[in-house]
PDB file of C-alpha atoms in Angstrom:
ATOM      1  CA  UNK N   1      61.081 124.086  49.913  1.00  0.00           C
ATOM      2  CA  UNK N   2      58.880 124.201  46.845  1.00  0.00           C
ATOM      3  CA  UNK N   3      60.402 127.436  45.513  1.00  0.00           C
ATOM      4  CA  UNK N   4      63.901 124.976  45.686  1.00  0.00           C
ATOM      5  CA  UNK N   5      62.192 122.394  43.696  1.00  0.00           C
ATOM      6  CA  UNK N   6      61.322 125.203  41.198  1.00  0.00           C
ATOM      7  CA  UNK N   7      64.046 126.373  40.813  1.00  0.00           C
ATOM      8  CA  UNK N   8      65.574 122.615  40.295  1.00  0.00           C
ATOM      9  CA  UNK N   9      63.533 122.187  37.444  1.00  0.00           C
ATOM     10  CA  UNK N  10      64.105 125.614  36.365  1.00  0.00           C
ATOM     11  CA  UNK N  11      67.640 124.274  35.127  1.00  0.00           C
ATOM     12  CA  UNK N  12      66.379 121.533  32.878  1.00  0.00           C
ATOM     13  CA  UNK N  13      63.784 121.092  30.503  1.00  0.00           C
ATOM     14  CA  UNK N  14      64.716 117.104  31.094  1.00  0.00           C
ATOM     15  CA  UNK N  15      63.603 117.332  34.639  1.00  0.00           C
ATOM     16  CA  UNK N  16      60.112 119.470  33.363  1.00  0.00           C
ATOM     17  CA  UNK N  17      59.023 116.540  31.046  1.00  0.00           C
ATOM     18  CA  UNK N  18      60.234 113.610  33.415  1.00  0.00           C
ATOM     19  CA  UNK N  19      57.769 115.463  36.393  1.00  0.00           C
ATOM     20  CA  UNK N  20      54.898 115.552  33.822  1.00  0.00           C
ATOM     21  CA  UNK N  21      55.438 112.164  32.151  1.00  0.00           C
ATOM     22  CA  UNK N  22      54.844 110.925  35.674  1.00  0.00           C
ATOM     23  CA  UNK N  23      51.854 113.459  36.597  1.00  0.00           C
ATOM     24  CA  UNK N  24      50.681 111.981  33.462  1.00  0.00           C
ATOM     25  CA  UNK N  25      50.361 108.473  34.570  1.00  0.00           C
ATOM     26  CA  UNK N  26      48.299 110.012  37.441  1.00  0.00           C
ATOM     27  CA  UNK N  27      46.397 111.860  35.245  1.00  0.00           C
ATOM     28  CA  UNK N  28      46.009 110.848  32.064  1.00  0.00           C
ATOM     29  CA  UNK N  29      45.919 107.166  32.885  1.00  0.00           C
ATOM     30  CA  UNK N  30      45.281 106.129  36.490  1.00  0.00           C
ATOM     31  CA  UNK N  31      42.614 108.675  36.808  1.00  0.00           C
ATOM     32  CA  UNK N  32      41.104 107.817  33.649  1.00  0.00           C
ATOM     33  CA  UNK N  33      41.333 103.920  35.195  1.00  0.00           C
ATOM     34  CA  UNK N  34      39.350 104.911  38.581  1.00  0.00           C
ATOM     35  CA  UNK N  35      36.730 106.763  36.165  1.00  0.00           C
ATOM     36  CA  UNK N  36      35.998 103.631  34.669  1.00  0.00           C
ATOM     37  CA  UNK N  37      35.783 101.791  37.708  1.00  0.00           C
ATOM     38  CA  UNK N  38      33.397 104.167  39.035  1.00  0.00           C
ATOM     39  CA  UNK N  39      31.170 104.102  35.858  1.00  0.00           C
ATOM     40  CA  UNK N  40      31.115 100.513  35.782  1.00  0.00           C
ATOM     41  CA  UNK N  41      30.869 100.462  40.117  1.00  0.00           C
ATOM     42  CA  UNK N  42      27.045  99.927  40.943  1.00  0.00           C
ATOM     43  CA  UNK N  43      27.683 101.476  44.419  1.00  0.00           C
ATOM     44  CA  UNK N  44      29.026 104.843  41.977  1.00  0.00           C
ATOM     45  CA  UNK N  45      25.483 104.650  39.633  1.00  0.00           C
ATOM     46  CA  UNK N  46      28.098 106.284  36.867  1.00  0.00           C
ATOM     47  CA  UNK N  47      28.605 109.059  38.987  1.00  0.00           C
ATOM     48  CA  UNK N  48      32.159 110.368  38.439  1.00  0.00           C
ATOM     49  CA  UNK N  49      31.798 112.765  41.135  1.00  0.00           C
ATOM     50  CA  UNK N  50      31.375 109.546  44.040  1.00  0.00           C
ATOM     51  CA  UNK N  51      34.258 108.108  42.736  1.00  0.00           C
ATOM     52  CA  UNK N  52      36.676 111.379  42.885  1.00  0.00           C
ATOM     53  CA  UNK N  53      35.565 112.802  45.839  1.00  0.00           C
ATOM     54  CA  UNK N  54      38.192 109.888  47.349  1.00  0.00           C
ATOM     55  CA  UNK N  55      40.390 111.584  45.693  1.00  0.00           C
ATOM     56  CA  UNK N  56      40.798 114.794  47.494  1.00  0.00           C
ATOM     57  CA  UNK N  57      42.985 115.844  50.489  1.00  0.00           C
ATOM     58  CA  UNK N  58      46.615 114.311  50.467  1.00  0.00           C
ATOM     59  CA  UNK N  59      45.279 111.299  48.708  1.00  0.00           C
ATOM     60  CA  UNK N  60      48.051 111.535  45.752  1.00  0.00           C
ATOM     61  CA  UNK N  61      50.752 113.118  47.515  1.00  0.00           C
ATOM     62  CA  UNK N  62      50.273 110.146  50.298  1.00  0.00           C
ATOM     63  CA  UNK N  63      50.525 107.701  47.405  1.00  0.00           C
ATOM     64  CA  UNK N  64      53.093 108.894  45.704  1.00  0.00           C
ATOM     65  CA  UNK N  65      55.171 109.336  48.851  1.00  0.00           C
ATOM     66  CA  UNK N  66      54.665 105.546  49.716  1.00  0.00           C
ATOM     67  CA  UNK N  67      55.662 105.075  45.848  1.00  0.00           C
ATOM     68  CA  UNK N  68      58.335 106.352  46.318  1.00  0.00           C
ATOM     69  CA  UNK N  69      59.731 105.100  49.288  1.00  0.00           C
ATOM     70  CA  UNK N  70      59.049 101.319  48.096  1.00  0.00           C
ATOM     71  CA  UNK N  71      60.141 102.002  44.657  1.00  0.00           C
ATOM     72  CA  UNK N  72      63.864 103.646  46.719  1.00  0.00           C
ATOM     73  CA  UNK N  73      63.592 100.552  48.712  1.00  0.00           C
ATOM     74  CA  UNK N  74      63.125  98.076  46.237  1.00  0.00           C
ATOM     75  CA  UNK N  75      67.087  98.097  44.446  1.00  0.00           C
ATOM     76  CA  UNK N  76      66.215  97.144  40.943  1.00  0.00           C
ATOM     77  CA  UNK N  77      63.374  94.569  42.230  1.00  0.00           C
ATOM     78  CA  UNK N  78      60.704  96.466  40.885  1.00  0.00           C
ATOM     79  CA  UNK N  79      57.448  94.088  40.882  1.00  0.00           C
ATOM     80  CA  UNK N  80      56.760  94.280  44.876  1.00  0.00           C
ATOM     81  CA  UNK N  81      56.546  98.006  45.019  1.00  0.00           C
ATOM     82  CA  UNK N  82      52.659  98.383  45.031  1.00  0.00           C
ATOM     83  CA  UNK N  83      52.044  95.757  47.664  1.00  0.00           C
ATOM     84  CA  UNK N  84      55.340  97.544  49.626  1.00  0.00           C
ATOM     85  CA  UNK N  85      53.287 101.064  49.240  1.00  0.00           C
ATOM     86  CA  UNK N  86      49.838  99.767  50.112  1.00  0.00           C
ATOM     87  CA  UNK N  87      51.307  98.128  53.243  1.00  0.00           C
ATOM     88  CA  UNK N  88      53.396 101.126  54.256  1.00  0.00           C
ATOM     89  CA  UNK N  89      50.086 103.363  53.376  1.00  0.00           C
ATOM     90  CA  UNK N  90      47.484 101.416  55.218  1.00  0.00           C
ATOM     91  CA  UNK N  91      49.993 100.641  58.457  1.00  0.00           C
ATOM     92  CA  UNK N  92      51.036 103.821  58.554  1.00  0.00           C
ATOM     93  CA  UNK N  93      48.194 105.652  60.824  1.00  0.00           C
ATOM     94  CA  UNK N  94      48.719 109.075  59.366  1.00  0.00           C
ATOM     95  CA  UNK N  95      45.653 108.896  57.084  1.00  0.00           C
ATOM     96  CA  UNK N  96      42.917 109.956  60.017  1.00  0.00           C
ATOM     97  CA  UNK N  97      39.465 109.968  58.175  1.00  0.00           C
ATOM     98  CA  UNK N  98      40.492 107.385  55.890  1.00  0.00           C
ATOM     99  CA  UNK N  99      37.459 104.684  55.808  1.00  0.00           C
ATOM    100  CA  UNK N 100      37.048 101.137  53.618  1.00  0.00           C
ATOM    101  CA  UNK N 101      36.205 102.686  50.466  1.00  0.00           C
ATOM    102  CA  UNK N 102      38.952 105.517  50.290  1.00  0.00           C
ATOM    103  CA  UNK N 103      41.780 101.995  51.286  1.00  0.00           C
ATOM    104  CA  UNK N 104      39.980 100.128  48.416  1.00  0.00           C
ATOM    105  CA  UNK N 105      40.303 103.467  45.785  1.00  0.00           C
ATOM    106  CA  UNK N 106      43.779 103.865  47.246  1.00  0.00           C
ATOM    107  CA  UNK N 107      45.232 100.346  46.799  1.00  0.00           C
ATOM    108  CA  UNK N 108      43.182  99.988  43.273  1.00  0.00           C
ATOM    109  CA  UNK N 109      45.259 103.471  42.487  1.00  0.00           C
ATOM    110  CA  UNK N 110      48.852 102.395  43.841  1.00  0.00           C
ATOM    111  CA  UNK N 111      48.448  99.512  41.522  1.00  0.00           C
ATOM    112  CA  UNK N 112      47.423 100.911  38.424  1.00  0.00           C
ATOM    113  CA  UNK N 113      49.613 104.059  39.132  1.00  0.00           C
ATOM    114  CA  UNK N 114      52.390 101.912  39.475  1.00  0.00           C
ATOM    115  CA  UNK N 115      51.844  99.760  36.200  1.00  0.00           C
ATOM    116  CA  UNK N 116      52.048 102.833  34.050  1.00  0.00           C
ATOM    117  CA  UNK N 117      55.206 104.081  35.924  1.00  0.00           C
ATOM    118  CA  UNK N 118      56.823 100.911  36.527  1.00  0.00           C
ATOM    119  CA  UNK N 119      57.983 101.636  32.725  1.00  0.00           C
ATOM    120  CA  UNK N 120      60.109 104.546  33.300  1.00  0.00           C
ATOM    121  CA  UNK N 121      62.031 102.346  35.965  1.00  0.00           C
ATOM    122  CA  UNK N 122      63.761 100.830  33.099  1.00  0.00           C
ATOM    123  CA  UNK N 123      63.308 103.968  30.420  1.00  0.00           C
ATOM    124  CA  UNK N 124      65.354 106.221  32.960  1.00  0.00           C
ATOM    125  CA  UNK N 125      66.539 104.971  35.716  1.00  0.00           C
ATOM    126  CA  UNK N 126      65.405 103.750  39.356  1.00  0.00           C
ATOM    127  CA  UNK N 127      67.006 106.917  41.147  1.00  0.00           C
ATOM    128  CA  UNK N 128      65.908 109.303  39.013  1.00  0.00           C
ATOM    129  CA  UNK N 129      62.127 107.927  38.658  1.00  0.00           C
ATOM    130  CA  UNK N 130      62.039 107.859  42.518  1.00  0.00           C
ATOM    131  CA  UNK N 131      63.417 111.302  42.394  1.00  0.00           C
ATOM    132  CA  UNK N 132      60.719 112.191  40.130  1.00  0.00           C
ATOM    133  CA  UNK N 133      57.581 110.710  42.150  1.00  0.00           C
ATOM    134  CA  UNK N 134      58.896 112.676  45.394  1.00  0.00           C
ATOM    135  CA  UNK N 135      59.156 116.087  43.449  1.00  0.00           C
ATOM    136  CA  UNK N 136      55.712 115.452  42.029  1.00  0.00           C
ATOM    137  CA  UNK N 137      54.340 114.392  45.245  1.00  0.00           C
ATOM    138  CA  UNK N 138      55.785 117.839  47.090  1.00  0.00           C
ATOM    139  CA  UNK N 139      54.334 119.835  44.164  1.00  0.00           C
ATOM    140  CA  UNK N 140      50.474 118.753  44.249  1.00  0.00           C
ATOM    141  CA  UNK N 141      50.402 118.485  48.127  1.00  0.00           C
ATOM    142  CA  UNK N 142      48.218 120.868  49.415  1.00  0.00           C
ATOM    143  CA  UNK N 143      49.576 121.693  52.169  1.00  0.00           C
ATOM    144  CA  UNK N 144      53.408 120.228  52.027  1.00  0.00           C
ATOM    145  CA  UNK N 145      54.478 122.475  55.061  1.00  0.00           C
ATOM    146  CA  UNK N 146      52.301 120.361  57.540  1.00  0.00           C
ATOM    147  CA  UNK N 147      52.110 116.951  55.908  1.00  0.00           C
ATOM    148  CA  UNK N 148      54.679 114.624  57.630  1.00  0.00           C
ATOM    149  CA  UNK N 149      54.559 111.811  55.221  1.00  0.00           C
ATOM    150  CA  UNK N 150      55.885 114.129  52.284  1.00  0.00           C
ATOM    151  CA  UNK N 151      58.058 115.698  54.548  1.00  0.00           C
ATOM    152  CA  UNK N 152      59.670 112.387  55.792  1.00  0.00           C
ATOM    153  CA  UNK N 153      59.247 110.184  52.302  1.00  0.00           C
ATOM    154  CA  UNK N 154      59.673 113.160  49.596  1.00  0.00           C
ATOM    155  CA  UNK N 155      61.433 116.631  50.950  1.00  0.00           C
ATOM    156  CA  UNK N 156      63.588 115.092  53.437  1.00  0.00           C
ATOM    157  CA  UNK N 157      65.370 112.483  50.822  1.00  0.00           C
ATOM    158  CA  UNK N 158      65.573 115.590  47.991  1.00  0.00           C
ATOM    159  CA  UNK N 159      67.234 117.502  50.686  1.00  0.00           C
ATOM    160  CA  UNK N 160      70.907 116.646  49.490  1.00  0.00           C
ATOM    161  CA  UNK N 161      69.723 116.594  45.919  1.00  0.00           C
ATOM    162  CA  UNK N 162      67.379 119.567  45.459  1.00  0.00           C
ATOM    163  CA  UNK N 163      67.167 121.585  48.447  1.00  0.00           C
ATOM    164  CA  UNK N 164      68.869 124.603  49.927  1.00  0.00           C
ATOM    165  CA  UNK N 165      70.815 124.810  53.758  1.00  0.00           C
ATOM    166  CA  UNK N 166      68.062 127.001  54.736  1.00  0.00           C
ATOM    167  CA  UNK N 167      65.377 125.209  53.312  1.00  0.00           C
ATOM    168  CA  UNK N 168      67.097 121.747  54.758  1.00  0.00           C
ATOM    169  CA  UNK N 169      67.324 123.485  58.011  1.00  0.00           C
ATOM    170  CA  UNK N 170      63.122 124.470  58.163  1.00  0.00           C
ATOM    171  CA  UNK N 171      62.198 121.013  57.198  1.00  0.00           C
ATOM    172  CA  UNK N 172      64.123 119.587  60.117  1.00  0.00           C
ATOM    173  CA  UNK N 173      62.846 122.034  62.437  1.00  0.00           C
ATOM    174  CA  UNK N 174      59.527 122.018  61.361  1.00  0.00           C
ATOM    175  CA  UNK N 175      59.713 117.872  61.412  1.00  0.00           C
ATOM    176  CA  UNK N 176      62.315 117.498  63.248  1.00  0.00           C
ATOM    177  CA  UNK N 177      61.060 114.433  65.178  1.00  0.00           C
ATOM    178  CA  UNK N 178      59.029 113.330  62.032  1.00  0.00           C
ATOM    179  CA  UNK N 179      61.584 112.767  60.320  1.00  0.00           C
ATOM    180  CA  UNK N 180      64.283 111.227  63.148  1.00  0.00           C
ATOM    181  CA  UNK N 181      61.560 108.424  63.509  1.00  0.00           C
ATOM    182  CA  UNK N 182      61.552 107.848  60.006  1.00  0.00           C
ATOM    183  CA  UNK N 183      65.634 107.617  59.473  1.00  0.00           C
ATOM    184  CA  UNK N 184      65.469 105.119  62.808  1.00  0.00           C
ATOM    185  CA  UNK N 185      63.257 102.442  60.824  1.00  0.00           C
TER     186      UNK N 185
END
């Protein structure tokens, strides 16, 4: 499935720059915001290193699937998508291990993410930004093979756009459940 998203932005140097204008919002700017946070965050003593280490895992590829999902769901109506994506991330269940502080980083991220993307809504389009956030997502998962959330919010939605039969056919036998619960709601 990620060789098919390759190969999708293989054929358009359009599609390259839109993936890293939005990798760059992670980044170069939301990344940069939860640095500062940490620095100025007395329970972080300036330590970069307590603030990231929330960051690890499927952290981004979990928020960027919920980002995309409420940004798909939102039809034009931009302005409710972070509180749509923390909701759908914190109700969700899949993110075992997940304690108080990594939910605070998390909804502190889907908001600033979202205020430096919520710009491209209007510079591109709605489809293609969500488009965007779920081949991101797929590409800096760690393990996109066995991570339902990407497979149900990111591959399985860039199946008609991006991927092959065969790679269409894996993801629903791999997830096959996964993602018929996910088409139900």
């Amino acid at each position: 499935m990620v060789v098919d998203i390759v190969d999708w932005l293989a054929t358009g140097e359009e599609k390259r720059s839109r993936v890293a204008r939005v990798g760059s919002c992670v980044c170069d700017d939301t990344l940069k915001d939860i640095d500062g946070y940490a620095r100025r965050n007395s329970s972080c003593n300036g330590d970069l290193r307590k603030g990231r280490y929330f960051l690890t895992g499927h952290f981004w590829c979990a928020l960027l699937a919920d980002v995309s999902r409420a940004a798909d769901a939102a039809h034009e109506n931009v302005d409710g998508v972070p509180e749509r994506a923390t909701e759908a991330l914190f109700g969700s269940g899949e993110n075992p291990g997940w304690g108080e502080t990594k939910f605070y980083v998390a909804e502190f991220a889907l908001a600033g993410l979202w205020s430096y993307v919520k710009p491209l809504a209007v510079a591109w389009d709605l489809e293609s930004l969500v488009r965007t956030i779920r081949v991101l997502a797929v590409l800096i998962c760690p393990d996109p093979g066995s991570h339902p959330r990407v497979a149900r919010l990111c591959m399985s939605p860039l199946a008609t756009d991006i991927l092959t039969v065969t790679a269409e056919s894996r993801l629903h036998q791999g997830f096959g459940a996964a993602l018929d619960a996910a088409s139900a709601a």
